[in-house]
Coordinates of C-alpha atoms and ligand atoms in Angstrom, one line a residue:
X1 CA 112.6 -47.0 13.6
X2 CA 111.3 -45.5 10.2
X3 CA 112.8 -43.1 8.1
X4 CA 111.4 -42.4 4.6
X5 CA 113.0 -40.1 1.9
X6 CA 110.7 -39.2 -1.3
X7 CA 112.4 -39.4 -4.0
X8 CA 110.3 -38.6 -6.6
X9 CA 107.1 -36.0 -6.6
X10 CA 104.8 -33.7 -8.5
X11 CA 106.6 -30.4 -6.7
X12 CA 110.4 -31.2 -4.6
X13 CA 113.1 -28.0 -4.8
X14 CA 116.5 -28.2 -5.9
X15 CA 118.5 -29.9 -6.3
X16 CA 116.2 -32.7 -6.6
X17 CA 114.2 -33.2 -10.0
X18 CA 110.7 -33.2 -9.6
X19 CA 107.8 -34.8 -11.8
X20 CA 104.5 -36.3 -11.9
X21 CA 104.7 -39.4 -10.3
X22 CA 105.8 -41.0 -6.7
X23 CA 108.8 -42.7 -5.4
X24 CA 109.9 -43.0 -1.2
X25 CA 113.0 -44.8 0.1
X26 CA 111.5 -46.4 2.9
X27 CA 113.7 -47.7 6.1
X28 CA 112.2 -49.8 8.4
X29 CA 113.9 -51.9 10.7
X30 CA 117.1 -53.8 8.7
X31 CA 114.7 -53.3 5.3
X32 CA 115.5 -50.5 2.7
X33 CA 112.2 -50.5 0.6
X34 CA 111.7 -48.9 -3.1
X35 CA 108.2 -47.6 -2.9
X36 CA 107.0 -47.0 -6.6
X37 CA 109.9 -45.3 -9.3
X38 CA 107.8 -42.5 -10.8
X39 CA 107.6 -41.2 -14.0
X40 CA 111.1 -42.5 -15.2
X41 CA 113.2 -39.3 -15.4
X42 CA 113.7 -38.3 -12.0
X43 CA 114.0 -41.5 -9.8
X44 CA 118.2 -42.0 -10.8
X45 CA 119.0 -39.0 -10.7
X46 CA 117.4 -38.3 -6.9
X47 CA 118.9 -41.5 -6.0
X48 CA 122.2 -39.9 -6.6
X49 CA 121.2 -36.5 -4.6
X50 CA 120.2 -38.8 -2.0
X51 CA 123.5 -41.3 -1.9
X52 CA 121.4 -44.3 -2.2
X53 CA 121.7 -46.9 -5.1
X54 CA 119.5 -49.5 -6.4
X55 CA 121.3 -52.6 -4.9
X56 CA 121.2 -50.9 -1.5
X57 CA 117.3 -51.8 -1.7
X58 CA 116.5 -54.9 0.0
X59 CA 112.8 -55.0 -1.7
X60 CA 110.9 -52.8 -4.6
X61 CA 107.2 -52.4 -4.1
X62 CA 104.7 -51.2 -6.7
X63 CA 101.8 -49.8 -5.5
X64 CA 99.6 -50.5 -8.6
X65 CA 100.5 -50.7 -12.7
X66 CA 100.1 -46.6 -13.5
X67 CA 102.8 -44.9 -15.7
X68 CA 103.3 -42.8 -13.2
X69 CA 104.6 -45.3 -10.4
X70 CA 106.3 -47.5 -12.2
X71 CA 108.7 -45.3 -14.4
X72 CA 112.1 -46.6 -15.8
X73 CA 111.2 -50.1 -14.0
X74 CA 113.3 -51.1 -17.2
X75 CA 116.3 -49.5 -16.4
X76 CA 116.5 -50.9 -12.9
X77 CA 115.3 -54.0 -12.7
X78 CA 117.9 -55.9 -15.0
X79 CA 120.1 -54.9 -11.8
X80 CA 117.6 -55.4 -8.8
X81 CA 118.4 -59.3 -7.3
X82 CA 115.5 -59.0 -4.5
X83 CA 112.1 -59.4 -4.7
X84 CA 109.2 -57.5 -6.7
X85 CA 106.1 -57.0 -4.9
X86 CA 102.9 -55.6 -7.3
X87 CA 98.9 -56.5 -6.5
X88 CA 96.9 -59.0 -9.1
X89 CA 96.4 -56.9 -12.8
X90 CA 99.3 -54.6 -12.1
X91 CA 100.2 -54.8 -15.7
X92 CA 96.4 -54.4 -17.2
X93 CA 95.9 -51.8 -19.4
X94 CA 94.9 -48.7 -18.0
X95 CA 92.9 -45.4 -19.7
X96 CA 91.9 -42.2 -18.6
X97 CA 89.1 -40.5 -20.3
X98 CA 88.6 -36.8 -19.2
X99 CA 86.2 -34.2 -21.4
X100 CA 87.8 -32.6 -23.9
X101 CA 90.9 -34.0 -24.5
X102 CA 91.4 -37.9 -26.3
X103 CA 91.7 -40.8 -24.0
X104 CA 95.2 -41.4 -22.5
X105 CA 97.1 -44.6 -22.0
X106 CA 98.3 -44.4 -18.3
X107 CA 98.9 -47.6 -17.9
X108 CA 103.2 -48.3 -17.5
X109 CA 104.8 -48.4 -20.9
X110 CA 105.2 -51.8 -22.7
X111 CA 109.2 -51.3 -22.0
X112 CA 108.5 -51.6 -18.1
X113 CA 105.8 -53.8 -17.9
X114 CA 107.9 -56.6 -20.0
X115 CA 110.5 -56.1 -17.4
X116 CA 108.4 -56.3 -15.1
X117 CA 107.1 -59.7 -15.7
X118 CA 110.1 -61.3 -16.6
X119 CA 111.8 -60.5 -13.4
X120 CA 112.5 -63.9 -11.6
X121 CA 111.7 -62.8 -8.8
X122 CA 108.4 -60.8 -9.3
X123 CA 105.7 -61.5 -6.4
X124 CA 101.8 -60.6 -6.8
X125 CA 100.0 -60.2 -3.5
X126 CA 96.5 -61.4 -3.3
X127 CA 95.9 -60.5 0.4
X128 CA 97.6 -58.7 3.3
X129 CA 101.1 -60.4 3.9
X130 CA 104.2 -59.3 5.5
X131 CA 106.8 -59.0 3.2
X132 CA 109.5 -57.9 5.7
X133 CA 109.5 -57.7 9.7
X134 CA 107.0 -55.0 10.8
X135 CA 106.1 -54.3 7.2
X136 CA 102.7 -55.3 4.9
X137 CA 101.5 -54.8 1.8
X138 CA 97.8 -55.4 1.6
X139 CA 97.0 -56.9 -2.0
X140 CA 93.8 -55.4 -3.7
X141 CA 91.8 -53.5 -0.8
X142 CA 88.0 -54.0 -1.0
X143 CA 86.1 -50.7 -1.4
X144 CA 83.4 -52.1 1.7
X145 CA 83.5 -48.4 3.4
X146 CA 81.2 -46.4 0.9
X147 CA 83.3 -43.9 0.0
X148 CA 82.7 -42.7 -3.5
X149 CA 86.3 -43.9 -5.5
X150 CA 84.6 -43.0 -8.8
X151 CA 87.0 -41.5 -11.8
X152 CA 87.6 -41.3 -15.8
X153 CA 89.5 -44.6 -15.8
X154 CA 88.4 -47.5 -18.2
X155 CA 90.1 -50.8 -19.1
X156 CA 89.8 -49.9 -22.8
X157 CA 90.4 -47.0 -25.1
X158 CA 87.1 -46.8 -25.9
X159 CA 85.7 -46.0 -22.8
X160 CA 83.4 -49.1 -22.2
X161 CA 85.3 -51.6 -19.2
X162 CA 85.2 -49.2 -15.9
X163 CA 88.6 -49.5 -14.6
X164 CA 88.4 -49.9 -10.6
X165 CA 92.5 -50.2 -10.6
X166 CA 92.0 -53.3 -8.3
X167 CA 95.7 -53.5 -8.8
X168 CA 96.3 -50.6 -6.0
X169 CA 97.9 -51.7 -2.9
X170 CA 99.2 -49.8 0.2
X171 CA 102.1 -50.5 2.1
X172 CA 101.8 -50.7 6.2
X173 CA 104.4 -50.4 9.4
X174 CA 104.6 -51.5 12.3
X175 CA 105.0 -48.2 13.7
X176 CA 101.5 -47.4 11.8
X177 CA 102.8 -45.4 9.0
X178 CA 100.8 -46.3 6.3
X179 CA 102.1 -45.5 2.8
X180 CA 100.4 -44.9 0.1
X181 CA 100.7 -44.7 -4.1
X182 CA 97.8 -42.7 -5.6
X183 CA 95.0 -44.4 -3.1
X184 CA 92.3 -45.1 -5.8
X185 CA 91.0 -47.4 -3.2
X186 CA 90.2 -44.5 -1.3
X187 CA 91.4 -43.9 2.0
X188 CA 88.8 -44.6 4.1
X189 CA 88.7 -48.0 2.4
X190 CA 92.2 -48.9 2.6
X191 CA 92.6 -47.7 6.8
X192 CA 89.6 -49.6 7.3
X193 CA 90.9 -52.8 5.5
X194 CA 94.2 -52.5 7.6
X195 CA 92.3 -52.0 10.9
X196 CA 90.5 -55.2 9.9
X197 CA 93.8 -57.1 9.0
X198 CA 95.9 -55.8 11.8
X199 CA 94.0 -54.6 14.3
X200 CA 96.4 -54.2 16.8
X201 CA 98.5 -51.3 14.6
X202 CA 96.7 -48.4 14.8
X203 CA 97.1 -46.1 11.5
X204 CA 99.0 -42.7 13.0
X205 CA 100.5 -41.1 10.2
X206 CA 100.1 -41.5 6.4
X207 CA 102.3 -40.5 3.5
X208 CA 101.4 -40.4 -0.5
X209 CA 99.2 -39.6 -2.7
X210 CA 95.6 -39.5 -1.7
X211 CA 94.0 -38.7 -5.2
X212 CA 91.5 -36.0 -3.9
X213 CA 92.2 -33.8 -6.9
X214 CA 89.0 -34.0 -8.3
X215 CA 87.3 -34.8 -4.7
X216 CA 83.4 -33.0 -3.7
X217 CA 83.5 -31.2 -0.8
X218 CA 81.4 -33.9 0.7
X219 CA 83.9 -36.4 0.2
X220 CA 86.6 -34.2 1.6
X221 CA 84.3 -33.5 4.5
X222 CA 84.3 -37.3 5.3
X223 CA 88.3 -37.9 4.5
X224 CA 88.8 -35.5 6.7
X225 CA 86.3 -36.3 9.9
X226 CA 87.8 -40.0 9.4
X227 CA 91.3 -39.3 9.6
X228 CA 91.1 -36.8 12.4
X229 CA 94.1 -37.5 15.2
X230 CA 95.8 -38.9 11.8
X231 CA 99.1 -37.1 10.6
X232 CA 98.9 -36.7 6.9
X233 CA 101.8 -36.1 4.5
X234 CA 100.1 -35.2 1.4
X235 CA 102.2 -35.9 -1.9
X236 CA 101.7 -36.5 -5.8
X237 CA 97.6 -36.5 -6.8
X238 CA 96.1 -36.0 -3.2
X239 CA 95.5 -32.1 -5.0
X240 CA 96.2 -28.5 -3.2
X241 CA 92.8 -28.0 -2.2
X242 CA 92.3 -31.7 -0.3
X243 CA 95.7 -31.1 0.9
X244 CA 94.9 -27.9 2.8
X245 CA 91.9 -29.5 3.8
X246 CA 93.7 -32.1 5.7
X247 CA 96.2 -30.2 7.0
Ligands
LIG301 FE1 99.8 -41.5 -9.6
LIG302 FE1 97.4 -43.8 -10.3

């Protein structure tokens, strides 16, 4: 049985605080997972709205090293005894670089990422593994599908290292939810990567954010002729327009 709350998001009514970024309580089984911790200011405060506090979590999963998913890791981590789960390069600096406006550090601020690596009991996953009964995180997810993943991120503040953010990884049920961070994998990528790794869960229903904000109509033609028979809870950067076209 699976039961997620999101705790943080771009757009959630009152009383919950909304902001950019992602967070889901995710219940599966005897597991209570943290997936992601958004931005930083809205994560403790929804846990309160929500009844849930940070040692009820039996594991913390970050879905890859953004600012935006990895928010006040600082705060709660000092206080989190379980185990930290983050993909290869999670902590790697990350830029955006969009016309017009000066490249932007989105990588997670130096406050959470020293946190983050001197947790004892911080985990990288290099390859699909199942952290928890009936629940995997794949590790990095090779982009073998095609699918154009292209965006204005670079390793550097210059703008000359391409940054593929390797570090993204999605998280997979038994039940085949699959859950995702911002997807810069793409989706088609990552469902085919999990069909390949277990085959025997087929993908029904997917929640996060699909980072189609800036997708062609091509590539939302494709998203959405793949995941046909697929139910799709859009959240954070899938974007309004991708979102209607999934729906
Ligand atoms: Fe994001
Ligand atoms: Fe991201």
């Amino acid at each position: 049985m699976t039961s997620i709350t999101i705790l943080v998001d771009n757009t959630l009514p009152p009383p919950w605080k909304a902001e950019h970024g992602l967070a889901l309580a995710v219940r599966h089984g005897e597991s209570l997972i943290l997936f992601d911790t958004g931005s930083g200011a809205a994560l403790l405060p929804n846990l309160r709205t929500a009844g849930i506090q940070i040692k009820d979590f039996t594991h913390l999963v970050i879905s890859h090293g953004h600012y935006d998913h990895t928010g006040c890791l600082a705060d709660i981590l000092p206080d989190f005894r379980h185990t930290v789960y983050c993909a290869p390069g999670c902590t790697a600096p990350h830029w955006s670089h969009h016309p017009g406006v000066p490249p932007r550090n989105i990588a997670m601020t130096e406050r959470d990422k020293n946190a983050l690596e001197n947790h004892p009991r911080k985990k990288e996953i290099a390859r699909f593994t199942e952290i928890a009964p009936g629940v995997w995180l794949t590790g990095p997810i090779p982009r073998c599908s095609g699918e154009d993943t292209g965006g204005p991120f670079f390793r550097d503040r210059d703008g000359k290292i391409p940054d593929f953010i390797e570090d993204e990884q999605a998280m997979l049920l038994s039940d085949g939810t699959l859950i995702q961070g911002c997807c810069h994998a793409g989706i088609i990528n990552t469902v085919c990567y999990c069909r390949k790794c277990a085959p025997h869960i087929p993908v029904k229903q997917i929640i996060g954010g699909l980072h189609l904000l800036h997708a062609s109509p091509d590539r939302l033609q494709e998203t959405a002729e793949f995941l046909k028979g697929v139910k799709i809870t859009p959240l954070h950067c899938t974007g309004e327009t991708a979102a209607k076209r999934l729906a």
